[in-house]
Tab-separated table of C-alpha atoms and ligand atoms in Angstrom:
chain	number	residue	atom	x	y	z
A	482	UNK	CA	-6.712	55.238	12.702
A	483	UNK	CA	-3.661	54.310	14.627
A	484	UNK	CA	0.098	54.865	12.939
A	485	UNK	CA	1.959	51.955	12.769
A	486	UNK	CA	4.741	52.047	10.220
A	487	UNK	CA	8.482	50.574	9.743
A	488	UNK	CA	10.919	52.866	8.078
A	489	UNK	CA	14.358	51.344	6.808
A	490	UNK	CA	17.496	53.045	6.647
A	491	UNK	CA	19.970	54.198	5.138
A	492	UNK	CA	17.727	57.504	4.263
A	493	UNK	CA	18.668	59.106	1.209
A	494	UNK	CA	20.484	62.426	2.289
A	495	UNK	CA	17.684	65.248	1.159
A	496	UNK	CA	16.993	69.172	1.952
A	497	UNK	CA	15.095	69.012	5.705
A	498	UNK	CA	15.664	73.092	6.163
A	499	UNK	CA	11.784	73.389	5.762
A	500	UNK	CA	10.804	71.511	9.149
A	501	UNK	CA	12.898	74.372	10.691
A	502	UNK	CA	12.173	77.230	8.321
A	503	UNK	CA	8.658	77.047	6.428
A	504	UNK	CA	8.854	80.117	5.077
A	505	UNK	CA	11.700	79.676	3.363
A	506	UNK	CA	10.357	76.153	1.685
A	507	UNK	CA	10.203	77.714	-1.404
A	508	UNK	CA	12.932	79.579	-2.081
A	509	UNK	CA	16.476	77.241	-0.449
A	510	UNK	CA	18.785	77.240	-2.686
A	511	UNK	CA	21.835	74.165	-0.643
A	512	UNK	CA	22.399	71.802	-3.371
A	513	UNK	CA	20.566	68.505	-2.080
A	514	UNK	CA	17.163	67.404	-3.625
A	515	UNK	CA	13.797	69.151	-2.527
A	516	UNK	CA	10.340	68.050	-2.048
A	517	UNK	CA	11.234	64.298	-1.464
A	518	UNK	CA	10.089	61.919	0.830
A	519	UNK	CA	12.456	59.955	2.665
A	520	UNK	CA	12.558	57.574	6.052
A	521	UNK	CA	14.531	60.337	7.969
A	522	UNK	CA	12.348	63.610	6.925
A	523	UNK	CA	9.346	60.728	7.898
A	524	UNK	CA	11.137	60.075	11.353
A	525	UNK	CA	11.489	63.977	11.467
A	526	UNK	CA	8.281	64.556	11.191
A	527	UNK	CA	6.923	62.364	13.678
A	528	UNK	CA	9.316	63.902	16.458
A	529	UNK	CA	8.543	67.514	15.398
A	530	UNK	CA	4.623	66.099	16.193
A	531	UNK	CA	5.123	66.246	19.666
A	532	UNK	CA	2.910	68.599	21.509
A	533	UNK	CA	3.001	68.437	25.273
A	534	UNK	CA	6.105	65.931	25.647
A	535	UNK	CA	9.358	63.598	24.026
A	536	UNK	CA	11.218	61.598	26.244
A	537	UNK	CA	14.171	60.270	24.287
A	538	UNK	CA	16.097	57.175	25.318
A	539	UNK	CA	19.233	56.981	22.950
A	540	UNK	CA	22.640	55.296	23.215
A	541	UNK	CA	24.407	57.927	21.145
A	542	UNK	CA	22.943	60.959	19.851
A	543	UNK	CA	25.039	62.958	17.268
A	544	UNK	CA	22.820	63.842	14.434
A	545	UNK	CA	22.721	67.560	13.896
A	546	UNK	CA	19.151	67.835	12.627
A	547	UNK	CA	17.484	65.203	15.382
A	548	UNK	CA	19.529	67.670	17.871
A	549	UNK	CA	17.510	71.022	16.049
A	550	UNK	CA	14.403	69.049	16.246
A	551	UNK	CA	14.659	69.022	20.192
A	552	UNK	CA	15.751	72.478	20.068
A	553	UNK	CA	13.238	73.759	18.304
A	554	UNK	CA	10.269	71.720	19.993
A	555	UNK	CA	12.298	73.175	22.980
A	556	UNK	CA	11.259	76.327	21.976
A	557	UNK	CA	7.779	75.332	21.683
A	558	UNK	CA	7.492	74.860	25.437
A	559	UNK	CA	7.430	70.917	25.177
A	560	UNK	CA	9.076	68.826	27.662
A	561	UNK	CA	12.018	67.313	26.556
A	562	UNK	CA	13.465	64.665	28.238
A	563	UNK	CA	16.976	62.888	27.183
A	564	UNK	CA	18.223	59.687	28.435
A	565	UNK	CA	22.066	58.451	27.099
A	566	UNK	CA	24.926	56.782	27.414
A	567	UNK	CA	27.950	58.004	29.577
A	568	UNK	CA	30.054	56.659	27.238
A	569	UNK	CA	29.020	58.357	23.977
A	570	UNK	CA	27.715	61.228	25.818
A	571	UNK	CA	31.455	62.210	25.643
A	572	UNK	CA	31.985	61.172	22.116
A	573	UNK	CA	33.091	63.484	19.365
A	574	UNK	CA	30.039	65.558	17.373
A	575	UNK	CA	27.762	64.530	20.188
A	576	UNK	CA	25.051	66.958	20.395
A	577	UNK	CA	24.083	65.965	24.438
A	578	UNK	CA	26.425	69.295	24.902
A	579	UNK	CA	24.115	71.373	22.504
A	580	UNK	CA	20.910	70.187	24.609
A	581	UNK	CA	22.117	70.715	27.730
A	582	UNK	CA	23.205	74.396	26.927
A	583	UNK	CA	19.710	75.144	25.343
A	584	UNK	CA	18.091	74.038	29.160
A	585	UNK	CA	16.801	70.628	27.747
A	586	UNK	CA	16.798	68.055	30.863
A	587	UNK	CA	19.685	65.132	29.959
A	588	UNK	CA	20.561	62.814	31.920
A	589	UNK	CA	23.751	59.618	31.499
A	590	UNK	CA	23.463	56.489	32.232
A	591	UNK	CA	26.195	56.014	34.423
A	592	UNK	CA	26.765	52.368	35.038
A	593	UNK	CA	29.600	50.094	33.584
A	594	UNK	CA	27.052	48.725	31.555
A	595	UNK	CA	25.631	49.694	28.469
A	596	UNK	CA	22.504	51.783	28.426
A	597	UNK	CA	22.002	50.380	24.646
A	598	UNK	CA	18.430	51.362	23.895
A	599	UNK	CA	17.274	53.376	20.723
A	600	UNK	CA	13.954	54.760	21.463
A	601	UNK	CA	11.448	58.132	21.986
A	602	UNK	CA	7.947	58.306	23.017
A	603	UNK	CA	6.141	61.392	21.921
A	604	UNK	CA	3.285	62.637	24.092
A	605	UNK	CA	3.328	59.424	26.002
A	606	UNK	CA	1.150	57.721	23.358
A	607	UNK	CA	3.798	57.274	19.825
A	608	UNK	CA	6.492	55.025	20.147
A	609	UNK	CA	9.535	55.319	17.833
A	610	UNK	CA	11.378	52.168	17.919
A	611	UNK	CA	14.806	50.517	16.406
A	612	UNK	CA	18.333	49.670	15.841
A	613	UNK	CA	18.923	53.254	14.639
A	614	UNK	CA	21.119	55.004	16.767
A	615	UNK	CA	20.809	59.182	16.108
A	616	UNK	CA	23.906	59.263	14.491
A	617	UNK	CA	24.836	60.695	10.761
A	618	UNK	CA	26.231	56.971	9.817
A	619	UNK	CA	22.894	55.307	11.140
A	620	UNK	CA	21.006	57.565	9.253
A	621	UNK	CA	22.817	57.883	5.759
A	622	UNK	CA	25.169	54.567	5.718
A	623	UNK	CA	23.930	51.694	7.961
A	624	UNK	CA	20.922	48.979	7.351
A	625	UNK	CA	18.845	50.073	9.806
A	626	UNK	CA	15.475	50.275	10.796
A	627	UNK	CA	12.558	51.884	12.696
A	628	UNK	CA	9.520	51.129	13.933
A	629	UNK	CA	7.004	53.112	15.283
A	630	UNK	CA	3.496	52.621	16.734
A	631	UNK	CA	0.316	53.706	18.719
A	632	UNK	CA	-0.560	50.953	19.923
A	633	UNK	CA	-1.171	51.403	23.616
A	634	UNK	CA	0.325	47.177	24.294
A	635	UNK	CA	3.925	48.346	22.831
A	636	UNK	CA	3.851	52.322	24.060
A	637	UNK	CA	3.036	51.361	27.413
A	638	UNK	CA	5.754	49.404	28.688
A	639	UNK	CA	8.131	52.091	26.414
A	640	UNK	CA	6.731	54.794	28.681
A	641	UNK	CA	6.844	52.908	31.960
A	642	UNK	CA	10.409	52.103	31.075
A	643	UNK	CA	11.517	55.347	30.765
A	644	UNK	CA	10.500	56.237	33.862
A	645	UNK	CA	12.104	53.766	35.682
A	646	UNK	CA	15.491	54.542	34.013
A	647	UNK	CA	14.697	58.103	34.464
A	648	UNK	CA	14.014	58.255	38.227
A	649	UNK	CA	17.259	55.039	38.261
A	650	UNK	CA	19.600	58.162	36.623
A	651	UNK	CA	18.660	60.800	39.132
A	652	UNK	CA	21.847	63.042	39.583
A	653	UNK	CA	21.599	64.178	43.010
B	1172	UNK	CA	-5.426	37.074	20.229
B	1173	UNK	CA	-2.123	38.828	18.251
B	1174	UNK	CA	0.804	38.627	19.986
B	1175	UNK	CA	1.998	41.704	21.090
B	1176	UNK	CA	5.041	42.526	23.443
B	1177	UNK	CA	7.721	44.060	25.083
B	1178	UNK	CA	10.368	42.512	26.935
B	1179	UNK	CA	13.374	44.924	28.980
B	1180	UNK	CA	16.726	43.347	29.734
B	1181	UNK	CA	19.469	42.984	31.461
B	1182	UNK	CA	17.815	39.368	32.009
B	1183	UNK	CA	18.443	37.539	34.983
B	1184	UNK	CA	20.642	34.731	34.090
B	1185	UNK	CA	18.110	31.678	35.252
B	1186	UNK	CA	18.508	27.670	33.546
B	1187	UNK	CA	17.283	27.450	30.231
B	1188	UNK	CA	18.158	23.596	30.173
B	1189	UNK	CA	14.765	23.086	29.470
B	1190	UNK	CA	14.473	24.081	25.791
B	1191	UNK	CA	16.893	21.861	25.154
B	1192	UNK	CA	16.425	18.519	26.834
B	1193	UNK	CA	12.893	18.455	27.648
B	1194	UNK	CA	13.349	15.143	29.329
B	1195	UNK	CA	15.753	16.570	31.792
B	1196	UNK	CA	13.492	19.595	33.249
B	1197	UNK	CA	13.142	18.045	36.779
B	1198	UNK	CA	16.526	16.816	37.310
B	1199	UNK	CA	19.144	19.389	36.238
B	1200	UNK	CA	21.516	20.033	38.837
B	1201	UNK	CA	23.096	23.127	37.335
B	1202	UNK	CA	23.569	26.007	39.932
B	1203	UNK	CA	21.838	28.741	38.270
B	1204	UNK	CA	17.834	29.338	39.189
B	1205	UNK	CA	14.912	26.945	37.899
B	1206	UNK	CA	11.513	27.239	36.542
B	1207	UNK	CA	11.688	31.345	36.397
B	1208	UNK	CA	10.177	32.992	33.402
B	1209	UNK	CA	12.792	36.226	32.309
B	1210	UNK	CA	12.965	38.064	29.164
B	1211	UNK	CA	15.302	35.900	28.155
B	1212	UNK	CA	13.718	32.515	28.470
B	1213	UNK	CA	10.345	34.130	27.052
B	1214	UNK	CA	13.153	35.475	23.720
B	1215	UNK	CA	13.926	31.601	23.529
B	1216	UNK	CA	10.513	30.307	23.631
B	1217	UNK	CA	9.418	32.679	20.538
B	1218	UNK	CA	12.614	31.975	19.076
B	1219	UNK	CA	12.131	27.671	19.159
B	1220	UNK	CA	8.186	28.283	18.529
B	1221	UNK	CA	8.629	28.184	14.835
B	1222	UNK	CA	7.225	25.514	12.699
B	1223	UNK	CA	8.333	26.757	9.301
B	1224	UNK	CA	10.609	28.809	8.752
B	1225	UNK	CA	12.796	31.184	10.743
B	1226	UNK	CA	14.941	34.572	8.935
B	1227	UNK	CA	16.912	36.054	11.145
B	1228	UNK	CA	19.276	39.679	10.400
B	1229	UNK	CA	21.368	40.381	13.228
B	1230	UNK	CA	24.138	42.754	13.367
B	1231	UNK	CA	26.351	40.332	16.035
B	1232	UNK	CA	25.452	36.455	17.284
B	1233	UNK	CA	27.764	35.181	19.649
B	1234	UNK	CA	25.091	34.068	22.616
B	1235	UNK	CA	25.257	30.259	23.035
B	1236	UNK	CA	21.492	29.326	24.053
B	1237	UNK	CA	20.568	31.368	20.688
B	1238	UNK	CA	22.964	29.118	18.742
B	1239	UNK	CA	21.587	26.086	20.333
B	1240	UNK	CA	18.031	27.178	19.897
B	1241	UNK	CA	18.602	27.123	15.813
B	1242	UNK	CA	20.258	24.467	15.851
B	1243	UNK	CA	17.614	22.395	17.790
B	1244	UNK	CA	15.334	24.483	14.434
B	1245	UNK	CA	17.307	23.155	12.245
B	1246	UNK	CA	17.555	19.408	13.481
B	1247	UNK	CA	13.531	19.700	12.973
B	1248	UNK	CA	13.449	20.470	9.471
B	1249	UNK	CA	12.596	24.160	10.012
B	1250	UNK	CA	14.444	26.717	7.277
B	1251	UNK	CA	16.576	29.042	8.534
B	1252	UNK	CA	18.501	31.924	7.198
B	1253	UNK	CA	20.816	34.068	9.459
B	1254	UNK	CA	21.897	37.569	7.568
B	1255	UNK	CA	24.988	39.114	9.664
B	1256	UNK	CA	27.361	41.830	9.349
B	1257	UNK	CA	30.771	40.890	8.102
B	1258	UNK	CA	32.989	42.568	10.297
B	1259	UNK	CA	31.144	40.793	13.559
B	1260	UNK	CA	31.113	37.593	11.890
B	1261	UNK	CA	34.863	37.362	12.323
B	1262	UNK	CA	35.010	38.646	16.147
B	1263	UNK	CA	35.908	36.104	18.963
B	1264	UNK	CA	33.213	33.903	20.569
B	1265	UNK	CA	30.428	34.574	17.301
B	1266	UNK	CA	28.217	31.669	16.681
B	1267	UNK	CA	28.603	31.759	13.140
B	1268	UNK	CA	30.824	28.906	12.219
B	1269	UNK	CA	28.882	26.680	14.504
B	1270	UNK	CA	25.948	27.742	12.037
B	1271	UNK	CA	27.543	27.240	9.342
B	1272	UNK	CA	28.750	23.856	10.052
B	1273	UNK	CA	25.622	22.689	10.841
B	1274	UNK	CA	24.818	23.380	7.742
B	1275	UNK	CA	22.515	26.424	8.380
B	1276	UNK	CA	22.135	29.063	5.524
B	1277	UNK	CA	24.333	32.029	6.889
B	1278	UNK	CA	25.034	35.525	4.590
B	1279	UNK	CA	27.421	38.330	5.574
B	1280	UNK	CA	26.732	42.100	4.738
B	1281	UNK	CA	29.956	42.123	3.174
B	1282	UNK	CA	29.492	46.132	1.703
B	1283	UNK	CA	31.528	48.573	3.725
B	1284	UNK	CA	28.757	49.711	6.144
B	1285	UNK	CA	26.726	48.591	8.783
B	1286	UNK	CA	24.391	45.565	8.728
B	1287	UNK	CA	22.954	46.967	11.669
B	1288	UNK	CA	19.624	45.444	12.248
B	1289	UNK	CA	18.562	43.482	15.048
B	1290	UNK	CA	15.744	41.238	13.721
B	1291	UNK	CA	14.135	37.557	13.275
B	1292	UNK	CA	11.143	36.383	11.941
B	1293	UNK	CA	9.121	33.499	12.675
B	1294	UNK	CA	6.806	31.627	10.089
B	1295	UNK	CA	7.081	34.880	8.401
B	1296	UNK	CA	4.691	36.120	10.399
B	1297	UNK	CA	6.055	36.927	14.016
B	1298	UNK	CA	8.237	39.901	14.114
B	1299	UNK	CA	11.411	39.872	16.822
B	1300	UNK	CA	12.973	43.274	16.626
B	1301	UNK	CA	14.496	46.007	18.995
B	1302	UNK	CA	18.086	46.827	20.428
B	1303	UNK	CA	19.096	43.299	21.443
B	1304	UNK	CA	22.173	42.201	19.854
B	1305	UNK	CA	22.329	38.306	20.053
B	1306	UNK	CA	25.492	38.369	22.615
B	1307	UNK	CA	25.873	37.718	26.168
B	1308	UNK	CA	26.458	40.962	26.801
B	1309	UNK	CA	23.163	42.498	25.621
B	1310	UNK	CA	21.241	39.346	27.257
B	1311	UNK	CA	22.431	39.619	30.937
B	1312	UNK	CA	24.329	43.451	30.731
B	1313	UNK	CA	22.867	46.205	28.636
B	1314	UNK	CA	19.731	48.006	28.822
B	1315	UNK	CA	17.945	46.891	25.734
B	1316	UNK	CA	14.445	46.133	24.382
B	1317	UNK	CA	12.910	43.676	22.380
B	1318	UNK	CA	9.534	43.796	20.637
B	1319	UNK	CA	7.629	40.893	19.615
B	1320	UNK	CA	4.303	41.676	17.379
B	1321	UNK	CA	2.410	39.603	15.013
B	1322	UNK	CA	0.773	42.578	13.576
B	1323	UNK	CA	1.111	42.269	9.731
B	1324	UNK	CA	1.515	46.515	9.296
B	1325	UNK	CA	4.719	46.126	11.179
B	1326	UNK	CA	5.504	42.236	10.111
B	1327	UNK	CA	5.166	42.624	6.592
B	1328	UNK	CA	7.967	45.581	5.835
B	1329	UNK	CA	10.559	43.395	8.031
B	1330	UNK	CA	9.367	39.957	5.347
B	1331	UNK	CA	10.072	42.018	2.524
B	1332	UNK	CA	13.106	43.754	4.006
B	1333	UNK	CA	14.748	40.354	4.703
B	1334	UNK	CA	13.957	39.163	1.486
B	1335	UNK	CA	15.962	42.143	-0.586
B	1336	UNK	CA	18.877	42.051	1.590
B	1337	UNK	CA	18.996	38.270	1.266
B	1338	UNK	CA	19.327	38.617	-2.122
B	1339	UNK	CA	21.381	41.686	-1.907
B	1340	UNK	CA	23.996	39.330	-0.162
B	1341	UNK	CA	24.194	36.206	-2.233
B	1342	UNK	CA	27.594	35.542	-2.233
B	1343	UNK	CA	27.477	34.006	-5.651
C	2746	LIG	ZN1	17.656	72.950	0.793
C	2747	LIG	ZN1	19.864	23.920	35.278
């Protein structure tokens, strides 16, 4: 059966260490609640799914555990691809820095305008979907939401997209 | 058959006369192109398709042919409520006293964070969601998305979302 699920924002701000640590699910001792639910450990989960490729289409991208998410699917041997903004590439906290250093491909939008989307497909077939930037503030403060979806009539053009803007923000 | 799209912008800026004075179609002598479909005029024709009701939760309105489209709503007896952020409802060029005026049911987020959606819903049961802020800017500069779906999984959170923050926001 196909996913196809909204998730509003702000998230309540809970323990995520076990996506990046499961052995130590048991036994973390920070000070925020365990074991609970929320629309970011749900939007977590659905990027740590990925298991041949993410391509990741974001105007600004500053969120520390989004950025470990990459790293660690990184790790995995999946192909990570990251699409952003000139502009807030050089913001404060950004984490494009962090990626870059790991050997994750980025690449800027360098135009005057705007490169203003919010979006990832995972393995070319789940599209995540919103007005959520991957900021701390979108994720904890704003009203925000997300959308995400298999079905093939929204993925496609997502995917197709991000080619074209891909191949448009060739560096050499 | 559901509805279910995608549309990619920068739009090219084409007449959109049309929606407004249908009499006119054949004979406007403005300078910009005629009779082309864009992602823009397909927005608008969603947009003025509504026969109800039309809730709409955008984080900044200042694009004219969007203002004119619910007012041409409203002059047909169709309910509308626009939900907007505070801060963006004060910034040159918004739409929102023209709204207002009219006599259109307008909110502002008036809390301390971001009202940061980018959504409308028609006849409560076609969803209008993405990156697309309702300005100029968005419409004929940025790189943005829209998503249009009448798929009640993903309709049905953004109904009920509306609804609390509607409530959330009543100013009395
Ligand atoms: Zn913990
Ligand atoms: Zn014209």
């Amino acid at each position: 059966r196909a996913i196809n699920k909204v998730l509003f924002f702000p998230s309540e701000v809970t323990c995520v260490e076990h996506f990046f640590s499961p052995l130590s699910t048991h036994s973390c001792l920070c000070p925020l609640p365990h074991g609970v639910e929320t629309s970011f450990s749900r939007l977590l989960h659905y990027i740590l799914s990925a298991s041949s490729s993410l391509n990741v289409c974001v105007f600004s991208f500053s969120e520390v555990n989004l950025s470990r998410a990459l790293l660690l699917l990184h790790s995995r041997g999946i192909t990570i691809r990251v699409l952003t903004d000139r502009d807030y590439s050089a913001i404060n906290g950004t984490q494009i820095g962090v990626l870059r250093k790991a050997g994750i491909c980025v690449r800027c939008d360098r135009t005057s305008v705007h490169m203003h989307h919010k979006f990832a497909v995972v393995d070319e077939q789940l599209l995540i979907t919103g007005s959520l930037n991957w900021t701390q503030t979108a994720v904890q403060r704003n009203k925000e939401n997300i959308l995400i979806t298999e079905d093939p009539e929204l993925v496609q053009p997502f995917v197709k997209e991000f080619q074209r803007l891909w191949l448009n923000n060739n560096p050499t």
